[in-house]
Coordinates of N, CA and C in Angstrom, one line a residue:
Chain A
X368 N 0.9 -1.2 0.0 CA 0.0 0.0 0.0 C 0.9 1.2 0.0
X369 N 0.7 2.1 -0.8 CA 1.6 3.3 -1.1 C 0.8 4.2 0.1
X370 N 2.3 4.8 0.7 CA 2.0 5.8 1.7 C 3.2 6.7 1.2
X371 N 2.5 8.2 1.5 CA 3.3 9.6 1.3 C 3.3 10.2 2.3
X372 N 4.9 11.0 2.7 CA 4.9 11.8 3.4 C 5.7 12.7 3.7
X373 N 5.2 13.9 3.7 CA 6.2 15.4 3.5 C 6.8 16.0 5.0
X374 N 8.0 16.1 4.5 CA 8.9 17.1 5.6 C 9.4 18.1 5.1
X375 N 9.7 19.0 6.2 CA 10.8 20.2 5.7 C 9.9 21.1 6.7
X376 N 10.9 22.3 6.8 CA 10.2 23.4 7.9 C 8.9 24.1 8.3
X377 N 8.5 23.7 9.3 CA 7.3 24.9 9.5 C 7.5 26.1 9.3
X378 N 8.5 26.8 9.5 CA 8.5 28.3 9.9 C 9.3 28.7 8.5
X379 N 8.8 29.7 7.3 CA 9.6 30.2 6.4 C 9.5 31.8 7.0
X380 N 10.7 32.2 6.5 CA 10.6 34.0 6.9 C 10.0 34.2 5.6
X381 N 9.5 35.8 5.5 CA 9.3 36.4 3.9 C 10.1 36.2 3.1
X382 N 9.7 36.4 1.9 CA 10.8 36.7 0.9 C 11.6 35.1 0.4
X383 N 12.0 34.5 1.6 CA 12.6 32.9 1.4 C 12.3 32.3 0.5
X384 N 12.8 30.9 0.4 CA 12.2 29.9 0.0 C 11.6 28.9 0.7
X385 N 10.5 28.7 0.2 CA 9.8 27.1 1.1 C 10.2 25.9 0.2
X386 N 10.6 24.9 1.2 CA 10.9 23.6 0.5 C 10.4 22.8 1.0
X387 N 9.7 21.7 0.5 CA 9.1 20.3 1.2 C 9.6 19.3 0.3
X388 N 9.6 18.5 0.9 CA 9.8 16.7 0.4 C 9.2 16.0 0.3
X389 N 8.7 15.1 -0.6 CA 7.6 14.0 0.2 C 8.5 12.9 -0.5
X390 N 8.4 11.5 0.7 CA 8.8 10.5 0.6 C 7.7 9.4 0.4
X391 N 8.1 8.8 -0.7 CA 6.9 7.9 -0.9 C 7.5 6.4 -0.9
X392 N 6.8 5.4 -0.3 CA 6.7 3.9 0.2 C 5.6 3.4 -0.3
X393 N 6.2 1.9 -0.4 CA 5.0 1.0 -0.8 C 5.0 1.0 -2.4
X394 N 5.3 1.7 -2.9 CA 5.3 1.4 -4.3 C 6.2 2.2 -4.8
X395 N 6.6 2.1 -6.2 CA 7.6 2.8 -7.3 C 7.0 4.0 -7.5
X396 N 8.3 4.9 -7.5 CA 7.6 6.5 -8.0 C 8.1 6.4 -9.1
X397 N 8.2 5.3 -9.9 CA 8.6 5.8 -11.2 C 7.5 5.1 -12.6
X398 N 6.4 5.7 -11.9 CA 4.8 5.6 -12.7 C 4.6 6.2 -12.5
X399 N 3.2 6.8 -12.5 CA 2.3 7.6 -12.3 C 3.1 8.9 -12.1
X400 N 2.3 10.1 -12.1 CA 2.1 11.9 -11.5 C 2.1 11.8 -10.1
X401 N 3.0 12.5 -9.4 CA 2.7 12.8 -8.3 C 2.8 14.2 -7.9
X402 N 1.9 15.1 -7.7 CA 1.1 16.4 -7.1 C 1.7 17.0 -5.7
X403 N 1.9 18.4 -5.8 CA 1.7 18.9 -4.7 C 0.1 19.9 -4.9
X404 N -0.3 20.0 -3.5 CA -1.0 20.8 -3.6 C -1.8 21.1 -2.0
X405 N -2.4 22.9 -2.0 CA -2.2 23.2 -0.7 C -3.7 23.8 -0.3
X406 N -3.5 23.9 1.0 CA -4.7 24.3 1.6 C -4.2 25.4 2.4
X407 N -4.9 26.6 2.3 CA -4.2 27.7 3.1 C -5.7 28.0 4.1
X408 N -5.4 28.3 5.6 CA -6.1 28.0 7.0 C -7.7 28.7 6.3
X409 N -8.7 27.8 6.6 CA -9.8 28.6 6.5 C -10.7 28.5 4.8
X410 N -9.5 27.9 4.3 CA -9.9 28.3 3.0 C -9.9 26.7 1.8
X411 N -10.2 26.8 0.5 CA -10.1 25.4 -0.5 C -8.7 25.2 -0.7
X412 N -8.7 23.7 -1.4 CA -7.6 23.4 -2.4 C -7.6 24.0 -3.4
X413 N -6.1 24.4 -3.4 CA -5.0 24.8 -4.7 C -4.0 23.4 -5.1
X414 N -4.3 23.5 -6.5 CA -3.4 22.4 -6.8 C -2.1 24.0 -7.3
X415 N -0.6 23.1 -6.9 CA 0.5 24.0 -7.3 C 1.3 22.9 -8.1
X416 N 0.9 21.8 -8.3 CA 1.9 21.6 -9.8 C 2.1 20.1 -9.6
X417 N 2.3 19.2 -11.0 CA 2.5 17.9 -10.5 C 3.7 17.5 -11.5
X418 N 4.2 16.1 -11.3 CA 5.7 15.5 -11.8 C 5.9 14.4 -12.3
X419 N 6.2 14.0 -13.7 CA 6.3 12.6 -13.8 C 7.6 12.0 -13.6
X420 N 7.8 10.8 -13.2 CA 8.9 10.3 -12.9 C 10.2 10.3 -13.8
X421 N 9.7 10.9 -15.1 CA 10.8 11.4 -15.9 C 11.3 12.8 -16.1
X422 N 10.4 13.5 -14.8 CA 10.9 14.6 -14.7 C 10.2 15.4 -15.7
X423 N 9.2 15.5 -16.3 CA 8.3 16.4 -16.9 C 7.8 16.9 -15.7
X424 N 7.0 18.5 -15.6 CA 6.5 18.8 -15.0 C 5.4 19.9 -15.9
X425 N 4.3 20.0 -14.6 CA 3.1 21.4 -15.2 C 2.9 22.1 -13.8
X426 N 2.5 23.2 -14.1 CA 2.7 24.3 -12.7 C 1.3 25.0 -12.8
X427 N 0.7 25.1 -11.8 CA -0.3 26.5 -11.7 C 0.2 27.8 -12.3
X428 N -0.4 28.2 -13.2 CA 0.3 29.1 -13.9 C 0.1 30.4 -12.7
X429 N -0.9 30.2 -12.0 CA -1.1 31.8 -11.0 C -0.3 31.6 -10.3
X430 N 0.6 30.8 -10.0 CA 2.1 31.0 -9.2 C 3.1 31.5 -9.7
X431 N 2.6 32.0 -10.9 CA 3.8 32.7 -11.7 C 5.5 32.3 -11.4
X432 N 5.6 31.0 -12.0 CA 6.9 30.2 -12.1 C 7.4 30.4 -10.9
X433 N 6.6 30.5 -10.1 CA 7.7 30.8 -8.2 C 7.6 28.5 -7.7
X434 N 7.0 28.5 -8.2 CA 7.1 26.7 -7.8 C 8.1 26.0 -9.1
X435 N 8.7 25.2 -8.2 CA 9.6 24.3 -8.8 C 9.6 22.7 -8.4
X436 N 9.4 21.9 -8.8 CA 9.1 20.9 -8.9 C 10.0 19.9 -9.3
X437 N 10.8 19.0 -8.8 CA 12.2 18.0 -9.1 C 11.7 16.4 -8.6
X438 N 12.2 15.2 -8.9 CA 12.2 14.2 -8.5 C 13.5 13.9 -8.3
X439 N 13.6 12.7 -7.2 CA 15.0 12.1 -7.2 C 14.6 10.3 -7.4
X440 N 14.0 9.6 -8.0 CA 13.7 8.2 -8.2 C 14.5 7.5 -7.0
X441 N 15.8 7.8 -7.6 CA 16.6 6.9 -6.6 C 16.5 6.5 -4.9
X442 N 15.8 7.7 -4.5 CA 15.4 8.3 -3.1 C 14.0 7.9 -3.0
X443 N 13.2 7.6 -4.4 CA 11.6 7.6 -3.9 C 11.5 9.0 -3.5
X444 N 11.6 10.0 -3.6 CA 11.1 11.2 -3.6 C 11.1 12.2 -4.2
X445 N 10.1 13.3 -4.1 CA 9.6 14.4 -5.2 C 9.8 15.8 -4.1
X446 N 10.2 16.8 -4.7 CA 10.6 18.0 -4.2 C 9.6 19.2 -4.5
X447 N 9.3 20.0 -3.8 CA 8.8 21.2 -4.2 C 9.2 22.2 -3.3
X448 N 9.8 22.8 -4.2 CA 10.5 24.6 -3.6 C 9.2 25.5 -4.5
X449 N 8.7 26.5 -3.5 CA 8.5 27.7 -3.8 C 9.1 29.1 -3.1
X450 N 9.4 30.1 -3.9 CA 10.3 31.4 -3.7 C 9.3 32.3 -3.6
X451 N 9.9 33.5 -2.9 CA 9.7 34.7 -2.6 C 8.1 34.6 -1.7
X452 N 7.9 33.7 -0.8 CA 6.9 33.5 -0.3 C 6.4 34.8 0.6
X453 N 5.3 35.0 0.9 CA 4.5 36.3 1.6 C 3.8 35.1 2.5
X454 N 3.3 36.2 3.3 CA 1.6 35.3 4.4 C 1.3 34.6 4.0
X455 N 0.4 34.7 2.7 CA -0.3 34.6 1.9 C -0.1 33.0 1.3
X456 N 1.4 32.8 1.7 CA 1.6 31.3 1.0 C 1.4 30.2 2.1
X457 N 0.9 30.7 3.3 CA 0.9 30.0 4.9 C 0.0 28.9 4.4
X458 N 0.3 27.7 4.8 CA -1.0 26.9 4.3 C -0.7 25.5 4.8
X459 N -1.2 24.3 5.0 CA -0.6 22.7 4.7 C -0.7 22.6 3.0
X460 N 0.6 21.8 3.0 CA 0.9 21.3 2.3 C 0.5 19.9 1.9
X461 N 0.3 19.1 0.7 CA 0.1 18.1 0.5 C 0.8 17.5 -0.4
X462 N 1.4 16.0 -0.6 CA 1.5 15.3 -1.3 C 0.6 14.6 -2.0
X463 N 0.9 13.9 -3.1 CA -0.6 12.5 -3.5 C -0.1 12.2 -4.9
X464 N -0.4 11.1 -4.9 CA 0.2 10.5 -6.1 C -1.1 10.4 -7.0
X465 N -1.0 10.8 -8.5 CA -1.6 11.0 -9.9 C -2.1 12.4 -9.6
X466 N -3.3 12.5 -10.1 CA -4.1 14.2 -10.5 C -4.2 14.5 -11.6
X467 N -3.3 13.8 -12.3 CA -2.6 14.4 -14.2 C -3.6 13.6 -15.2
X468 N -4.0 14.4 -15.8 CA -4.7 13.7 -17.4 C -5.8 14.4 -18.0
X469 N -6.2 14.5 -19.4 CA -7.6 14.8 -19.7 C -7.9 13.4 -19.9
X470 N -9.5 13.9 -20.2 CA -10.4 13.0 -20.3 C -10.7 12.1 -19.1
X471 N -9.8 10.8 -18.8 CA -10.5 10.4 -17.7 C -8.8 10.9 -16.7
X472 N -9.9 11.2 -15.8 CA -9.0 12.4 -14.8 C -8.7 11.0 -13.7
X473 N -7.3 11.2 -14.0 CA -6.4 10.3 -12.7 C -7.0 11.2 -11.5
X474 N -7.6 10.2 -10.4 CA -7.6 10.8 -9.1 C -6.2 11.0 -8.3
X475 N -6.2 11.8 -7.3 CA -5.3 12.1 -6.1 C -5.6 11.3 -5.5
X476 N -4.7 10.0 -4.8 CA -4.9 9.2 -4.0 C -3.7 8.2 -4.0
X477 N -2.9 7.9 -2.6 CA -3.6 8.4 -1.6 C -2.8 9.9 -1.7
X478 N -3.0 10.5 -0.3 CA -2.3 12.4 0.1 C -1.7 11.7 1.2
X479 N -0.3 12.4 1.3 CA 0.6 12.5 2.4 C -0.6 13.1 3.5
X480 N -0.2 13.0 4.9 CA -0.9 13.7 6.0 C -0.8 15.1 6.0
X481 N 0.1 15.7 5.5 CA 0.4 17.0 5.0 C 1.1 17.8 6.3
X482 N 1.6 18.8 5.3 CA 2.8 19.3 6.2 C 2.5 21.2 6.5
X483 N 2.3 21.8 7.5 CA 2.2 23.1 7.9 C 3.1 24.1 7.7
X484 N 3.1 24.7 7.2 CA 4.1 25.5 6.8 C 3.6 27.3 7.3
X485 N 4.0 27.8 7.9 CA 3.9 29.7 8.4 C 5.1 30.4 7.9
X486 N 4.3 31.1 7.1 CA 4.9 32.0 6.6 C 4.9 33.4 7.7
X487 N 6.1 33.3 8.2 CA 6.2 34.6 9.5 C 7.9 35.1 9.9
X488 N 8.0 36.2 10.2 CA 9.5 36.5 10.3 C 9.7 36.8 12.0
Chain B
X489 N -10.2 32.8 -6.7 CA -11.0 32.1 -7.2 C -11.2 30.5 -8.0
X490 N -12.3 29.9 -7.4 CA -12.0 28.1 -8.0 C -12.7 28.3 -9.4
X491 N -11.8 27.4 -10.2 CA -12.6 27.0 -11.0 C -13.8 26.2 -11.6
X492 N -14.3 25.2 -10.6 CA -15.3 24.6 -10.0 C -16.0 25.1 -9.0
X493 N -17.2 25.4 -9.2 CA -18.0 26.5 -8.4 C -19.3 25.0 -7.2
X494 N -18.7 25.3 -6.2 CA -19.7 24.5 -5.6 C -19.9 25.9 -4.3
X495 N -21.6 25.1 -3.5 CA -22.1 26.0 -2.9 C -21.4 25.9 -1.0
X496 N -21.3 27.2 -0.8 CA -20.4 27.2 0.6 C -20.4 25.9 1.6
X497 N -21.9 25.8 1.7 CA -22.4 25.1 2.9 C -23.8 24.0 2.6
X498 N -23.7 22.9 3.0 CA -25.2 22.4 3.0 C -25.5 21.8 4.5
X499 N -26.5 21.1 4.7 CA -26.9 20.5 5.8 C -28.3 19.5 5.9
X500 N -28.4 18.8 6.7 CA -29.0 17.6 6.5 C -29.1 16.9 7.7
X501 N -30.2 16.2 8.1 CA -30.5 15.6 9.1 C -29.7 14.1 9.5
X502 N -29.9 13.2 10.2 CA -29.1 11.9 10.2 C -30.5 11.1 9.5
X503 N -30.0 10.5 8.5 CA -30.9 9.6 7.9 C -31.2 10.0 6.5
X504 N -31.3 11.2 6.2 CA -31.4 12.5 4.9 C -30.4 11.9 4.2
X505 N -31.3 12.5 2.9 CA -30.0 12.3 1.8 C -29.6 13.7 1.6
X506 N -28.2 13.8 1.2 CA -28.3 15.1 0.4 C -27.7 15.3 -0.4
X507 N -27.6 16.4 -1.1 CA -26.4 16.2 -2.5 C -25.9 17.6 -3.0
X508 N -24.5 17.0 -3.0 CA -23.7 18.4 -3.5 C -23.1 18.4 -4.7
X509 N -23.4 19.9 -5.1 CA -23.4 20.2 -7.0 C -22.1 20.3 -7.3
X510 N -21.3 20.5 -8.4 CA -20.0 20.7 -8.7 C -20.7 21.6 -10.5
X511 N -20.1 22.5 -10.0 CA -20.1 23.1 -11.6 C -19.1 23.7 -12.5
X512 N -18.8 23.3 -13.6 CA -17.6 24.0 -14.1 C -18.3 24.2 -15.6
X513 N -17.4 23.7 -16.9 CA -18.0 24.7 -17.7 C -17.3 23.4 -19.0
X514 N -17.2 24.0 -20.1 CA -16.7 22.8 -21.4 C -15.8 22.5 -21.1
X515 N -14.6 22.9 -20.8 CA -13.0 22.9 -20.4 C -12.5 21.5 -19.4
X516 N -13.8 21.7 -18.4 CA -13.6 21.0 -17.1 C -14.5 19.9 -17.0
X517 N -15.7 19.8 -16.3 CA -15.8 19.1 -16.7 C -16.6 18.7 -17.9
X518 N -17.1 19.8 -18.7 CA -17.9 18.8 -19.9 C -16.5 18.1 -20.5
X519 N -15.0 18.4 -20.2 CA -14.4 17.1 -21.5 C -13.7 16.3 -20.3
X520 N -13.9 15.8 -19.3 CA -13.4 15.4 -18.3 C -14.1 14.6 -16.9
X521 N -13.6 13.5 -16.6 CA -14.5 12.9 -15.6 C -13.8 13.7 -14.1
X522 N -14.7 13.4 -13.5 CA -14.9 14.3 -11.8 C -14.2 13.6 -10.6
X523 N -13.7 13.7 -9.6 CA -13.3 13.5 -9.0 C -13.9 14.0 -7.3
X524 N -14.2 13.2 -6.5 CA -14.7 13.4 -5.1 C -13.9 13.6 -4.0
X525 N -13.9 14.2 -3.2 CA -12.9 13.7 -1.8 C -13.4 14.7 -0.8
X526 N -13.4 14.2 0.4 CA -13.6 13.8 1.7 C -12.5 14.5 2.6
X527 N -12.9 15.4 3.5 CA -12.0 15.7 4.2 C -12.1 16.1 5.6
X528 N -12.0 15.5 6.9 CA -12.5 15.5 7.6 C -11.2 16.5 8.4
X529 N -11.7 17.3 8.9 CA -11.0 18.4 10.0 C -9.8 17.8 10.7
X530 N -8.4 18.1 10.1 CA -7.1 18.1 10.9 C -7.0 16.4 10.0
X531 N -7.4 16.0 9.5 CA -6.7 15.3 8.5 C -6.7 15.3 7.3
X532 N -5.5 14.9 6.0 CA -6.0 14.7 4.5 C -7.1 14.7 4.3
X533 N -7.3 14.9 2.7 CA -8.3 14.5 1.9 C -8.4 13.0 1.1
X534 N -9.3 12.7 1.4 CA -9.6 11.2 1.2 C -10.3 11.2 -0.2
X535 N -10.0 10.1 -1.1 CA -10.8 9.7 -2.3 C -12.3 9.1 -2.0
X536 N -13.0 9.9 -2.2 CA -14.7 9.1 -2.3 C -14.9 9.0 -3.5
X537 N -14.9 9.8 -4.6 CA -15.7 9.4 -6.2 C -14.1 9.3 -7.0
X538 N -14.1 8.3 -8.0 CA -13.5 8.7 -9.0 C -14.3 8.6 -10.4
X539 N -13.6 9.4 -11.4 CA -14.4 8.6 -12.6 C -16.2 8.7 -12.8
X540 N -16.1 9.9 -12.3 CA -17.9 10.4 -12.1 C -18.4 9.5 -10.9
X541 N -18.3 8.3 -10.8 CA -19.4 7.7 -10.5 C -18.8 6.4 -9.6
X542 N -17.9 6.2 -9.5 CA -17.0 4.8 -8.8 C -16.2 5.1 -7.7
X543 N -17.0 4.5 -6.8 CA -16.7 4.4 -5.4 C -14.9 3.5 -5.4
X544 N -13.6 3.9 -4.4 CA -12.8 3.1 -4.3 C -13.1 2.1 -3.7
X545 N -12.0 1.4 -2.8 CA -12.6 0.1 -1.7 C -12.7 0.6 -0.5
X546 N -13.5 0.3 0.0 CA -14.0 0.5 1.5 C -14.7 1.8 1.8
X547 N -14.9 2.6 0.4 CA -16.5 3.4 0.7 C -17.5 3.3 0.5
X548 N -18.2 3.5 1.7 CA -19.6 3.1 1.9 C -20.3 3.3 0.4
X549 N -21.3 2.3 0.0 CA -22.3 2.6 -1.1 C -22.9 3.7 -1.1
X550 N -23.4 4.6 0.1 CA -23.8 5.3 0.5 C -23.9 6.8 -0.1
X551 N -22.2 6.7 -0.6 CA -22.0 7.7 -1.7 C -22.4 7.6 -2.9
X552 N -22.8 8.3 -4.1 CA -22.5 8.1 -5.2 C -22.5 9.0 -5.7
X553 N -21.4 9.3 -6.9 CA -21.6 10.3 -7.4 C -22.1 10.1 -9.2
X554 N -22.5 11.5 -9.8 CA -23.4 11.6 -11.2 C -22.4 13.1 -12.0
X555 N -22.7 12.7 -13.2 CA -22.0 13.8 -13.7 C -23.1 13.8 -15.3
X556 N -23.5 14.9 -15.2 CA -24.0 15.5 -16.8 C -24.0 17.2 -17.2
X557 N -23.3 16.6 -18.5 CA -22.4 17.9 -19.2 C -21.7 18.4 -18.3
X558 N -21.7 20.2 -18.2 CA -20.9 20.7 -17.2 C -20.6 20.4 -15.9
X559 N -21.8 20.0 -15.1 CA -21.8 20.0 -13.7 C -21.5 18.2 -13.0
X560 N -21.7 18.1 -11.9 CA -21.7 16.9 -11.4 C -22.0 17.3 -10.1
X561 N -22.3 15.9 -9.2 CA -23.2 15.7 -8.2 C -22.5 14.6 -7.3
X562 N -22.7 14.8 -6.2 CA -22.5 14.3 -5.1 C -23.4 13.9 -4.2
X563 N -24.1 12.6 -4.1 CA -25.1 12.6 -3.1 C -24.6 11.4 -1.9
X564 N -25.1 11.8 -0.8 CA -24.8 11.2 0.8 C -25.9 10.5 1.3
X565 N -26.4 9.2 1.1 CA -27.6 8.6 1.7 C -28.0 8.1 3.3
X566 N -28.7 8.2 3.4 CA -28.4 7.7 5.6 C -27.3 8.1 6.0
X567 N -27.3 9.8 6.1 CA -26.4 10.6 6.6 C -26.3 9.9 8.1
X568 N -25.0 10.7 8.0 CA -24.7 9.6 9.4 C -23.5 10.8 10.0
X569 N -23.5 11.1 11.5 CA -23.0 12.5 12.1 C -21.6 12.2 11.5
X570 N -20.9 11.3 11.2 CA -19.4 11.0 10.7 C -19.3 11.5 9.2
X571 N -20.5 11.9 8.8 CA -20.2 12.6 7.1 C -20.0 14.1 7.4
X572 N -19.8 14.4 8.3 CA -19.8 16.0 8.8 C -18.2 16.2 8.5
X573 N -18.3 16.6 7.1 CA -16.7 17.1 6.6 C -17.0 18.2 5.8
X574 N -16.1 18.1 4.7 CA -15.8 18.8 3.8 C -15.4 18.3 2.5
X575 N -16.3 18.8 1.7 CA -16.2 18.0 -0.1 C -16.1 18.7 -0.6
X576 N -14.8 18.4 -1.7 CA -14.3 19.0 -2.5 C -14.3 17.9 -4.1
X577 N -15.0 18.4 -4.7 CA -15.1 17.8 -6.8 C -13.6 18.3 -7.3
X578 N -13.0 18.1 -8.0 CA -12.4 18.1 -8.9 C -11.9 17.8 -10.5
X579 N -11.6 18.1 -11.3 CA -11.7 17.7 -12.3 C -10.2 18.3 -13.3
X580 N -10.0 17.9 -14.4 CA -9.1 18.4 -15.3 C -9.4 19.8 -15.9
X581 N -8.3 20.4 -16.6 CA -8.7 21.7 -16.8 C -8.1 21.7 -17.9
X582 N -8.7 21.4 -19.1 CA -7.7 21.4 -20.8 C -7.0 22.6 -21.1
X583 N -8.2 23.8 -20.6 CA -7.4 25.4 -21.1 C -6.3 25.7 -20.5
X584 N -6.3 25.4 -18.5 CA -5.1 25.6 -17.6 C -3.8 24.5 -17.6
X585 N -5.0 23.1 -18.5 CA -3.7 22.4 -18.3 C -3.2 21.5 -16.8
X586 N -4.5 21.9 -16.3 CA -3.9 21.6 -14.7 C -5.1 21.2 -14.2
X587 N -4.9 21.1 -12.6 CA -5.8 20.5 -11.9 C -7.2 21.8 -11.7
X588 N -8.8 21.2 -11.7 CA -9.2 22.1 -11.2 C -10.0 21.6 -10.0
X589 N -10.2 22.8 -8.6 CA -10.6 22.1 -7.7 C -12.1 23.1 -7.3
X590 N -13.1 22.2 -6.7 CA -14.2 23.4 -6.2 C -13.6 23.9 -5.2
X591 N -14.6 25.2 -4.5 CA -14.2 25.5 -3.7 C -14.3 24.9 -2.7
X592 N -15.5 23.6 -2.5 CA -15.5 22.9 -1.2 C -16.6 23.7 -0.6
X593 N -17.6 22.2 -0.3 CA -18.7 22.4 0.5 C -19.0 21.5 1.5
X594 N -18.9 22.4 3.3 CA -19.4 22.4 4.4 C -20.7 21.6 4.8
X595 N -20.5 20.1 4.7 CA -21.6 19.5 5.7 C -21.9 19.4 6.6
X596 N -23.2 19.7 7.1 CA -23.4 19.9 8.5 C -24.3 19.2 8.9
X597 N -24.2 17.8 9.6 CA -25.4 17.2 10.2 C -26.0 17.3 11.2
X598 N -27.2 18.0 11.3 CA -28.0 18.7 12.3 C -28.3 17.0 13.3

């Protein structure tokens, strides 16, 4: 059974960069899409971008290229840095493997537990 | 702003059915199947619909979801105070290219 799950700091200052990791078990990351995507306190999901195991990627374009998106296969893990973060980027974070396709739309499943991130100096 | 427009809040008694809309537009879902999920307070989101209409393993029958042309539907049968989450549809986005998500609608079992 594939389980995901993201680390990296709670606390970014302004301006920084935010970085998360997610580590994935139980199965090969070298299939399917796997997605970040966030929930900021109070509010819906934002998808910010997903990755195939060959290292293609697609991005929310309303992030205006501030997300960056990398795999390491070898590690079973997928990276996501976003830059020049504000408040505004405060949010949990998630992992989840697929999301990607037309027509019949790969689900998100499963989602890391997700990872909290404050944007505060 | 979402690109899948669903309504803030619903509510429902224990035993009620009820059902929540998902609307998007040609792009989304009229060329694109829907996606459901479940999100109960302080943890992930969970898969309930994929594929308009198909339950994974080990969700209750209870759900099912419907999809025609633009919009799609979500209905919850013999509510039960454990459905008191948060649903969010999703679907593909041809124009953006990307994921689109509703805003997510507030169940409340009275």
């Amino acid at each position: 059974q594939v389980q995901l799950q993201e680390s990296g700091p709670g606390l970014v200052k302004p301006s920084e960069t935010l970085s998360l990791n997610c580590t994935v078990s139980g199965d090969s990351i070298s299939r399917d899409y796997w997605t970040w995507i966030r929930q900021p306190p109070g509010k819906g999901l934002e998808w910010l971008g997903s990755i195939f195991h060959n290292g293609y990627t697609i991005h929310n374009p309303s992030l205006k290229s501030r997300v960056t998106i990398s795999v390491d296969t070898s590690k079973s893990q997928f990276f996501m840095k976003l830059s020049s973060v504000t408040a505004a980027d405060t949010a949990v974070y998630y992992c989840a493997r697929g999301g990607v396709g037309s027509g019949d739309y790969s689900p998100l499943d499963p989602w890391g537990q997700g990872s909290l991130v404050t944007v505060a100096s | 702003q979402s690109l899948l427009t669903q309504a803030p809040s619903t509510s429902g008694t224990a035993g009620q059915t009820v059902t929540i809309s998902c609307s998007g537009g040609r792009f989304t879902i009229g060329s694109n199947t829907v996606n459901w999920y479940q999100k109960l307070p302080g943890t992930a989101p969970k898969l309930l619909i994929f594929n308009n209409n198909q339950r994974p393993s080990g969700v209750p029958d209870r759900f099912s979801g419907s999809k025609s042309g633009t919009s799609a539907s979500l209905a919850i049968s013999g509510l039960q105070s454990e459905d008191e989450a948060d649903y969010y549809c999703a679907s593909w986005n041809d124009d953006l290219n990307g994921v689109a998500f509703g805003g997510g609608t507030k169940l409340t079992v009275l």
